[in-house]
Amino acid sequence: MNKNSSNIMALAPNTSNKRETVCIFGTGDFGRALGHKMIQSGYPIVFGSRSTQKSSLIPNDAEVLSHAEAAQKAAIIIIAIQRQHYNFLTPLAEILHGKVLVDISNNLKINQYPESNAEYLAQLVPGAKVVKAFNTVSAWALQSGTLDASRQVFVCGDDMEAKQMVMDIVRALGLTPLDQGSLLAAQEIENYPLQLFPMWKLPILLSLGLTAFFFFYCLTRDIIYPYVYENEDFSFFIAISIPNRICPVLALILLALVYLPGVLAAIIQLYRGTKYRRFPDWLDKWMLCRKQLGLVALAFASLHVLYTLVIPIRSFVRWRISSSTVSQALNNKTEPLNNTYAWLSDSYLALGILGFFLFVLLGITSLPSVSNNVNWREFRFVQSKLGYLTLVLCTAHTLVYGGNRFLNPSSYRWYLPNAYMLSLIVPCIVLVVKFVLVFPCLDKPLTRIRQGWERNPKYSE
Ligand code: NAP
């Protein structure tokens, strides 16, 4: 009972109406925005500045004093100043002794300095309790109140009490503190706002590389080849035909690449006989960006759907249909319905529609608002079972589209197969390996390994 109540006390924000005075060093953009927000939340604010003249930008209710005078008025001092100016704090070390210094600074580059700004501050003022916080919140968001996207505030520090005091302020501002541990975490917290879509880098670079490759591949096969051998100008294919070849090819390859690291991980675990050894770095990184790979694949699949929908209104397609009708009329001969071809064409379309439907379902369930509402088993069912079903349907859609053209020599130009044939390589490998892994002789040991069993326990050392 006692234990529970002490936990509640530790987690509860400071609910007393009277708030302690907080000092902010620096009357720049961030200092002013944070000061304004804190005054709104009931904190008396005193600014420490090089100039004690109060400008009209500074909130009316705040005092502006010299650094030394301001520091004496508060137990918590927020340093809203760039790291390169921190040395002005050294002469104030005595006044700052025992105070909580909140480092909110960011750098211009990742790992710009050997130590984090917060650790540097702790070295400059050894008697102070340094806490890192607020660096992921922007002055603009504080001022405009648009904090929805950045409600979480990472907090770290070596002194538990000091950290708790800062977390209380964070809560009082309507934000959510996330305790990241000791000051050692500061470097990572400082690097966080400098990252540019870290999980999207690999999927985007990969899709750009594959798009460029398949564009030149299709250009060679579908435009340059007929121009060289038949003197036909199909350059207009660049607008719709070639994109409509590249999009499904990329959608299928990227979807297969979502599932390939899973089967590679299974093979590695089976080979090592343990799950307690780290995967190689490249595999770890690949696994972490599977969701983004899947979303890029979905974007390509959606483009394929759009390009396909406009096929009937294309001038080239209408010309081909009308010239075939005219030629049948002139020869007074109607082509009979080819039942096999009709079956193939309808099956190919049906597989595509079902595959795309499941693809969209996978995309929707990967959204945080949806995935947060399903339990772990439901999420795994959708992302793994339905995911593989999507891959099977999309691969079958491409195989049926190819029909018997795979073995037809006329579908090779300069020995180059159609792009969709290349797109089948990775999905077929993934599906075959997955199929093999489902056999009980492999599935049973793999399940046991994933439950913690080790073939050779020395590996876990
Ligand atoms: P800023 O507008 O340039 O303000 C910096 C303030 O530092 C100045 O107004 C000045 O205040 C003080 N200062 C400048 N040179 C100084 C010196 N030589 N000695 C002592 N004080 C000096 O910068 P800011 O945008 O407010 O950023 C301040 C800190 O917050 C930075 O470390 C930044 O990385 C961090 N931060 C900013 C944001 C943001 O959105 N702006 C977001 C997160 C974190 P006085 O004239 O009053 O002395």
XYZ file of C-alpha atoms and ligand atoms in Angstrom:
509
model
C 0.000 0.000 0.000
C 2.762 2.333 1.107
C 4.820 1.410 -1.922
C 1.970 2.253 -4.276
C 1.273 5.601 -2.727
C 4.928 6.613 -2.941
C 4.888 5.732 -6.662
C 1.832 7.875 -7.196
C 3.492 10.755 -5.388
C 6.564 10.459 -7.581
C 4.557 10.487 -10.798
C 2.073 13.171 -9.853
C 2.768 16.702 -11.057
C 3.277 19.457 -8.539
C -0.315 20.469 -7.981
C 0.205 23.309 -5.533
C -1.084 26.603 -6.922
C 1.993 28.590 -5.951
C 4.716 28.028 -8.497
C 8.413 28.586 -7.828
C 10.157 31.424 -9.682
C 12.095 30.191 -12.698
C 15.034 32.054 -14.195
C 15.736 32.065 -17.923
C 19.164 33.103 -19.179
C 18.872 34.713 -22.626
C 16.080 36.852 -24.013
C 16.307 35.411 -27.541
C 13.571 33.624 -29.496
C 13.450 30.510 -27.353
C 13.903 32.241 -23.996
C 11.034 34.636 -24.734
C 8.704 31.928 -26.108
C 9.338 29.620 -23.153
C 9.032 32.526 -20.688
C 5.709 33.515 -22.209
C 4.363 29.955 -22.016
C 5.565 29.552 -18.414
C 3.959 32.838 -17.316
C 0.680 31.571 -18.849
C 1.103 28.414 -16.730
C 1.524 30.477 -13.558
C 5.314 30.575 -13.134
C 6.921 33.855 -12.026
C 9.724 34.429 -14.536
C 12.923 36.374 -14.224
C 15.221 36.795 -17.217
C 18.996 36.971 -16.899
C 20.391 39.033 -19.753
C 23.476 40.985 -20.865
C 21.234 44.042 -21.079
C 18.739 44.800 -18.310
C 16.760 47.149 -20.536
C 13.387 45.546 -21.132
C 12.393 45.369 -24.791
C 8.726 45.353 -25.879
C 9.139 41.708 -26.990
C 9.681 40.493 -23.440
C 6.488 39.407 -21.606
C 5.163 42.236 -19.413
C 5.015 40.137 -16.247
C 8.675 39.147 -16.410
C 11.619 40.897 -14.801
C 14.918 41.398 -16.642
C 18.040 41.454 -14.487
C 21.741 40.775 -14.859
C 22.691 37.091 -14.955
C 24.017 37.108 -11.384
C 20.965 38.909 -9.937
C 18.481 36.756 -11.822
C 20.215 33.501 -10.822
C 19.889 34.379 -7.145
C 16.087 34.600 -7.453
C 15.456 31.022 -8.625
C 16.441 27.430 -7.961
C 15.943 26.474 -11.605
C 17.765 28.303 -14.394
C 16.980 27.582 -18.026
C 19.951 28.349 -20.266
C 18.404 29.649 -23.524
C 21.766 30.517 -25.038
C 23.911 28.825 -27.706
C 26.660 26.501 -26.427
C 29.488 28.606 -27.882
C 28.625 31.412 -25.395
C 28.520 29.174 -22.297
C 31.917 30.357 -21.011
C 30.234 33.474 -19.527
C 28.849 31.044 -16.923
C 32.273 30.195 -15.446
C 32.546 33.408 -13.341
C 29.003 32.720 -12.073
C 29.941 29.216 -10.836
C 29.650 30.185 -7.187
C 26.133 31.652 -7.562
C 25.059 28.674 -9.677
C 26.306 26.150 -7.108
C 23.492 23.707 -6.184
C 21.086 25.221 -8.752
C 19.305 23.200 -11.414
C 20.610 24.257 -14.850
C 18.382 23.236 -17.749
C 20.283 22.849 -21.003
C 17.933 23.288 -23.964
C 20.580 23.816 -26.641
C 20.897 22.173 -30.028
C 23.808 22.014 -32.464
C 24.042 22.570 -36.192
C 25.499 19.132 -36.965
C 25.085 15.626 -35.559
C 27.878 14.818 -33.027
C 29.350 18.301 -33.605
C 31.331 18.202 -30.337
C 33.021 15.250 -28.590
C 30.707 15.667 -25.578
C 27.080 16.768 -25.446
C 26.277 20.419 -24.697
C 24.713 19.369 -21.399
C 27.856 17.475 -20.323
C 29.948 20.492 -21.361
C 27.723 22.699 -19.195
C 28.158 20.282 -16.266
C 31.959 20.516 -16.690
C 31.846 24.348 -16.764
C 29.673 24.589 -13.636
C 30.579 21.463 -11.641
C 28.505 22.436 -8.584
C 25.229 22.684 -10.561
C 22.711 19.931 -11.298
C 22.408 19.849 -15.081
C 19.255 18.549 -16.760
C 18.745 18.295 -20.515
C 15.218 19.152 -21.712
C 13.084 21.135 -24.184
C 15.567 20.956 -27.095
C 13.073 19.061 -29.285
C 10.408 21.770 -28.865
C 10.620 24.748 -31.215
C 10.199 28.378 -30.162
C 7.641 28.767 -32.944
C 5.533 25.841 -31.668
C 5.669 27.227 -28.106
C 4.589 30.641 -29.289
C 1.879 29.592 -31.732
C 0.527 26.823 -29.505
C 0.888 24.223 -32.309
C 2.533 21.670 -30.070
C 0.552 18.658 -31.233
C 3.432 17.137 -33.172
C 6.035 17.777 -30.474
C 4.224 17.216 -27.205
C 6.916 14.848 -25.961
C 9.882 16.392 -24.187
C 12.951 14.206 -23.663
C 14.494 14.792 -20.254
C 17.759 13.407 -18.878
C 20.052 14.202 -15.976
C 22.126 12.625 -13.228
C 20.257 14.182 -10.280
C 16.864 12.526 -9.810
C 15.377 15.396 -7.796
C 16.482 18.014 -10.312
C 15.087 15.908 -13.162
C 11.783 15.552 -11.321
C 11.557 19.352 -10.865
C 12.082 19.898 -14.589
C 9.574 17.181 -15.471
C 7.011 18.940 -13.254
C 7.518 22.137 -15.278
C 7.148 20.168 -18.518
C 3.837 18.722 -17.303
C 2.629 22.117 -16.094
C 3.136 23.435 -19.654
C 0.800 20.709 -20.944
C 3.665 18.651 -22.423
C 4.701 15.053 -21.787
C 8.120 14.439 -20.229
C 9.963 11.300 -21.327
C 12.703 10.322 -18.878
C 15.701 9.221 -20.950
C 17.968 8.418 -18.001
C 21.300 9.964 -17.064
C 23.153 12.853 -18.721
C 24.896 10.259 -20.933
C 21.702 10.261 -23.031
C 22.086 13.996 -23.769
C 24.124 13.498 -26.970
C 21.408 11.296 -28.457
C 18.707 13.791 -27.414
C 20.717 16.613 -29.015
C 21.120 14.640 -32.241
C 17.412 13.843 -32.419
C 16.156 17.174 -33.894
C 18.952 17.080 -36.504
C 17.888 13.816 -38.061
C 16.171 14.022 -41.412
C 13.576 11.251 -41.826
C 16.080 8.628 -40.574
C 13.785 5.655 -41.220
C 12.884 6.885 -44.695
C 16.429 7.319 -46.000
C 16.992 3.713 -47.102
C 13.510 3.173 -48.648
C 13.686 6.462 -50.551
C 17.262 5.961 -51.798
C 16.465 2.393 -52.786
C 13.316 3.356 -54.664
C 15.116 6.234 -56.415
C 17.927 3.877 -57.479
C 15.503 1.200 -58.687
C 13.342 3.783 -60.483
C 16.387 5.120 -62.368
C 17.522 1.591 -63.262
C 14.120 0.433 -64.509
C 13.499 3.703 -66.357
C 16.654 3.248 -68.464
C 15.929 -0.472 -68.803
C 12.422 0.159 -70.200
C 13.689 3.072 -72.297
C 16.204 0.754 -73.962
C 13.749 -2.107 -74.511
C 10.554 -0.270 -75.377
C 11.709 2.911 -77.132
C 15.296 2.618 -78.384
C 14.982 -0.998 -79.630
C 11.862 -0.425 -81.834
C 13.418 2.809 -83.104
C 16.654 1.039 -84.120
C 15.078 -2.084 -85.648
C 11.645 -0.933 -86.874
C 12.185 2.820 -87.179
C 9.093 3.291 -84.966
C 8.881 6.317 -82.686
C 7.339 5.267 -79.381
C 8.902 8.104 -77.371
C 5.424 9.039 -76.019
C 5.658 5.829 -73.933
C 7.716 7.929 -71.504
C 4.538 9.658 -70.265
C 2.353 6.695 -69.262
C 3.504 3.286 -70.544
C 6.949 3.320 -68.954
C 5.789 4.719 -65.573
C 3.032 2.100 -65.614
C 5.711 -0.567 -66.059
C 8.053 0.834 -63.423
C 5.385 1.360 -60.706
C 4.137 -2.237 -60.414
C 7.700 -3.565 -60.716
C 8.854 -1.348 -57.833
C 5.731 -2.037 -55.756
C 6.346 -5.783 -56.006
C 10.107 -5.649 -55.390
C 9.748 -3.286 -52.399
C 6.939 -5.384 -50.923
C 9.169 -8.453 -51.199
C 11.992 -6.485 -49.574
C 9.692 -5.911 -46.574
C 9.572 -9.679 -45.996
C 13.099 -10.644 -47.106
C 14.866 -9.483 -43.872
C 12.416 -11.608 -41.835
C 13.372 -14.785 -43.703
C 17.080 -13.860 -43.574
C 16.775 -13.343 -39.808
C 15.099 -16.774 -39.496
C 17.942 -18.419 -41.466
C 20.567 -16.677 -39.301
C 18.811 -17.746 -36.089
C 18.534 -21.332 -37.322
C 22.202 -21.358 -38.311
C 23.377 -19.882 -34.984
C 20.883 -21.901 -32.930
C 20.143 -18.881 -30.719
C 18.261 -15.611 -30.752
C 20.635 -14.041 -28.223
C 23.191 -12.780 -30.725
C 22.757 -9.498 -32.496
C 21.974 -9.496 -36.180
C 24.481 -7.739 -38.434
C 23.993 -3.959 -38.440
C 22.733 -3.844 -42.028
C 20.004 -6.374 -41.201
C 18.990 -4.459 -38.059
C 18.697 -1.240 -40.070
C 16.772 -2.999 -42.820
C 14.308 -4.510 -40.309
C 13.735 -1.114 -38.698
C 12.614 0.496 -41.954
C 10.244 -2.263 -43.149
C 7.158 -0.158 -42.467
C 8.535 2.706 -44.562
C 9.519 0.272 -47.350
C 5.956 -1.058 -47.321
C 4.466 2.443 -47.482
C 6.689 3.393 -50.447
C 5.640 0.123 -52.126
C 1.985 1.043 -51.504
C 2.563 4.463 -53.091
C 3.931 2.777 -56.242
C 1.019 0.307 -56.285
C -1.473 3.204 -56.022
C 0.230 4.990 -58.931
C 0.006 1.764 -60.961
C -3.752 1.675 -60.287
C -4.147 5.295 -61.440
C -2.055 4.770 -64.588
C -4.050 1.626 -65.389
C -7.382 3.440 -65.017
C -6.480 5.901 -67.795
C -5.496 3.198 -70.301
C -8.904 3.153 -72.112
C -8.784 6.916 -72.808
C -5.253 6.897 -74.224
C -5.057 7.929 -77.869
C -2.643 5.073 -78.726
C -4.944 2.463 -77.169
C -8.065 3.869 -78.884
C -6.168 3.889 -82.204
C -5.134 0.241 -81.740
C -8.705 -0.869 -80.938
C -10.238 1.051 -83.841
C -7.619 -0.148 -86.351
C -8.189 -3.750 -85.257
C -11.986 -3.270 -85.657
C -11.524 -1.675 -89.093
C -9.167 -4.450 -90.210
C -11.710 -7.086 -89.095
C -14.470 -5.211 -90.974
C -12.359 -4.931 -94.140
C -11.523 -8.635 -94.041
C -15.150 -9.402 -93.176
C -13.913 -11.632 -90.412
C -14.619 -11.377 -86.688
C -11.950 -12.636 -84.329
C -13.555 -15.337 -82.131
C -13.438 -14.853 -78.350
C -10.355 -16.586 -76.991
C -11.679 -18.226 -73.840
C -8.231 -19.005 -72.419
C -7.112 -15.449 -72.935
C -10.348 -14.144 -71.365
C -9.734 -16.350 -68.315
C -6.127 -15.229 -68.018
C -7.034 -11.568 -68.379
C -9.870 -11.728 -65.807
C -7.770 -13.741 -63.341
C -4.896 -11.305 -63.704
C -7.227 -8.371 -62.980
C -8.931 -10.150 -60.067
C -5.580 -11.000 -58.456
C -4.457 -7.393 -58.898
C -7.634 -6.012 -57.312
C -7.442 -8.375 -54.318
C -3.700 -7.799 -53.922
C -4.181 -4.028 -53.961
C -7.052 -4.233 -51.468
C -4.881 -6.144 -48.976
C -1.978 -3.803 -49.705
C -4.159 -0.832 -48.666
C -5.297 -2.743 -45.569
C -1.653 -3.311 -44.587
C -0.944 0.395 -45.090
C -3.901 1.415 -42.932
C -2.991 -0.947 -40.090
C 0.561 0.403 -40.038
C -0.759 3.884 -39.107
C -0.052 4.555 -35.402
C -3.687 5.531 -34.725
C -4.818 2.090 -35.973
C -1.909 -0.064 -34.780
C -2.277 1.400 -31.258
C -5.802 -0.013 -31.162
C -4.943 -3.615 -32.004
C -3.141 -6.028 -29.739
C 0.214 -7.626 -30.569
C -1.337 -10.819 -31.985
C -3.786 -8.923 -34.198
C -0.990 -6.680 -35.476
C 1.219 -9.701 -36.268
C -1.678 -11.450 -37.979
C -2.282 -8.494 -40.287
C 1.350 -7.585 -40.953
C 2.661 -11.143 -41.294
C -0.149 -13.449 -42.472
C -2.063 -10.896 -44.548
C 1.245 -9.416 -45.651
C 2.410 -12.728 -47.107
C -1.009 -13.224 -48.691
C -0.620 -9.803 -50.342
C 2.799 -10.810 -51.631
C 1.389 -14.099 -52.983
C -1.513 -12.303 -54.729
C 0.708 -9.598 -56.237
C 3.287 -12.156 -57.406
C 0.505 -14.288 -58.922
C -0.921 -11.151 -60.590
C 2.465 -10.574 -62.283
C 2.931 -14.263 -63.187
C -0.499 -14.461 -64.816
C 0.158 -11.173 -66.635
C 3.300 -12.768 -68.081
C 1.235 -15.788 -69.190
C 3.223 -17.891 -71.618
C 5.405 -14.952 -72.676
C 8.200 -16.067 -70.345
C 9.348 -18.713 -72.793
C 8.642 -16.720 -75.934
C 11.935 -15.551 -77.534
C 10.172 -12.529 -79.138
C 9.597 -11.037 -75.660
C 13.387 -10.672 -75.254
C 14.950 -7.601 -76.849
C 18.731 -7.454 -77.006
C 18.481 -10.514 -74.725
C 16.723 -8.323 -72.165
C 13.568 -9.816 -70.634
C 10.522 -7.713 -69.838
C 10.922 -5.624 -66.648
C 8.109 -7.516 -64.906
C 10.110 -10.751 -65.293
C 12.959 -9.160 -63.318
C 10.493 -7.978 -60.682
C 9.537 -11.589 -59.942
C 13.020 -12.655 -58.815
C 12.986 -11.258 -55.237
C 9.327 -12.113 -54.410
C 9.747 -15.669 -55.716
C 12.908 -16.144 -53.618
C 11.117 -14.798 -50.504
C 8.043 -16.982 -51.042
C 10.051 -20.148 -51.753
C 12.293 -19.660 -48.682
C 9.269 -18.847 -46.516
C 7.538 -21.965 -47.817
C 10.587 -24.068 -46.909
C 10.739 -22.485 -43.439
C 7.149 -23.520 -42.765
C 8.140 -27.215 -42.875
C 7.977 -28.653 -39.318
C 11.626 -29.798 -39.396
C 12.629 -26.097 -39.599
C 9.603 -24.374 -38.083
C 9.768 -26.298 -34.777
C 13.430 -25.522 -33.944
C 12.915 -21.921 -35.098
C 9.903 -21.499 -32.786
C 11.910 -22.976 -29.889
C 14.840 -20.639 -30.613
C 12.464 -17.679 -30.623
C 11.126 -18.825 -27.246
C 14.642 -18.655 -25.787
C 16.035 -22.154 -26.396
C 19.726 -22.319 -27.411
C 21.453 -25.075 -29.332
C 24.864 -24.004 -28.103
C 24.577 -21.747 -25.002
C 28.172 -20.476 -25.305
C 26.977 -18.208 -28.126
C 25.041 -16.084 -25.666
C 28.195 -15.037 -23.814
P 18.752 33.533 -30.117
O 17.432 34.080 -30.530
O 19.943 33.862 -30.927
O 19.003 33.969 -28.608
C 20.147 33.626 -27.940
C 20.324 34.538 -26.738
O 21.569 34.239 -26.132
C 20.427 36.005 -27.106
O 19.185 36.592 -27.236
C 21.244 36.589 -25.960
O 20.372 36.949 -24.901
C 22.074 35.402 -25.499
N 23.474 35.570 -25.913
C 23.941 35.739 -27.173
N 25.288 35.887 -27.160
C 25.660 35.787 -25.864
C 26.929 35.847 -25.197
N 28.067 36.021 -25.874
N 26.947 35.707 -23.863
C 25.814 35.543 -23.169
N 24.575 35.479 -23.740
C 24.522 35.602 -25.066
O 18.680 31.944 -30.044
P 17.422 31.037 -29.659
O 16.751 30.632 -30.895
O 16.630 31.665 -28.586
O 18.160 29.742 -29.097
C 18.705 29.714 -27.806
C 19.066 28.281 -27.437
O 17.882 27.487 -27.502
C 20.056 27.657 -28.431
O 20.973 26.877 -27.733
C 19.191 26.783 -29.309
O 19.904 25.662 -29.797
C 18.109 26.351 -28.322
N 16.829 25.986 -28.986
C 16.210 26.891 -29.799
C 15.015 26.526 -30.412
C 14.284 27.495 -31.309
O 13.244 27.120 -31.869
N 14.736 28.710 -31.431
C 14.470 25.253 -30.208
C 15.115 24.381 -29.351
C 16.308 24.756 -28.742
P 20.585 38.344 -24.135
O 20.711 39.386 -25.201
O 19.355 38.455 -23.310
O 21.841 38.228 -23.300
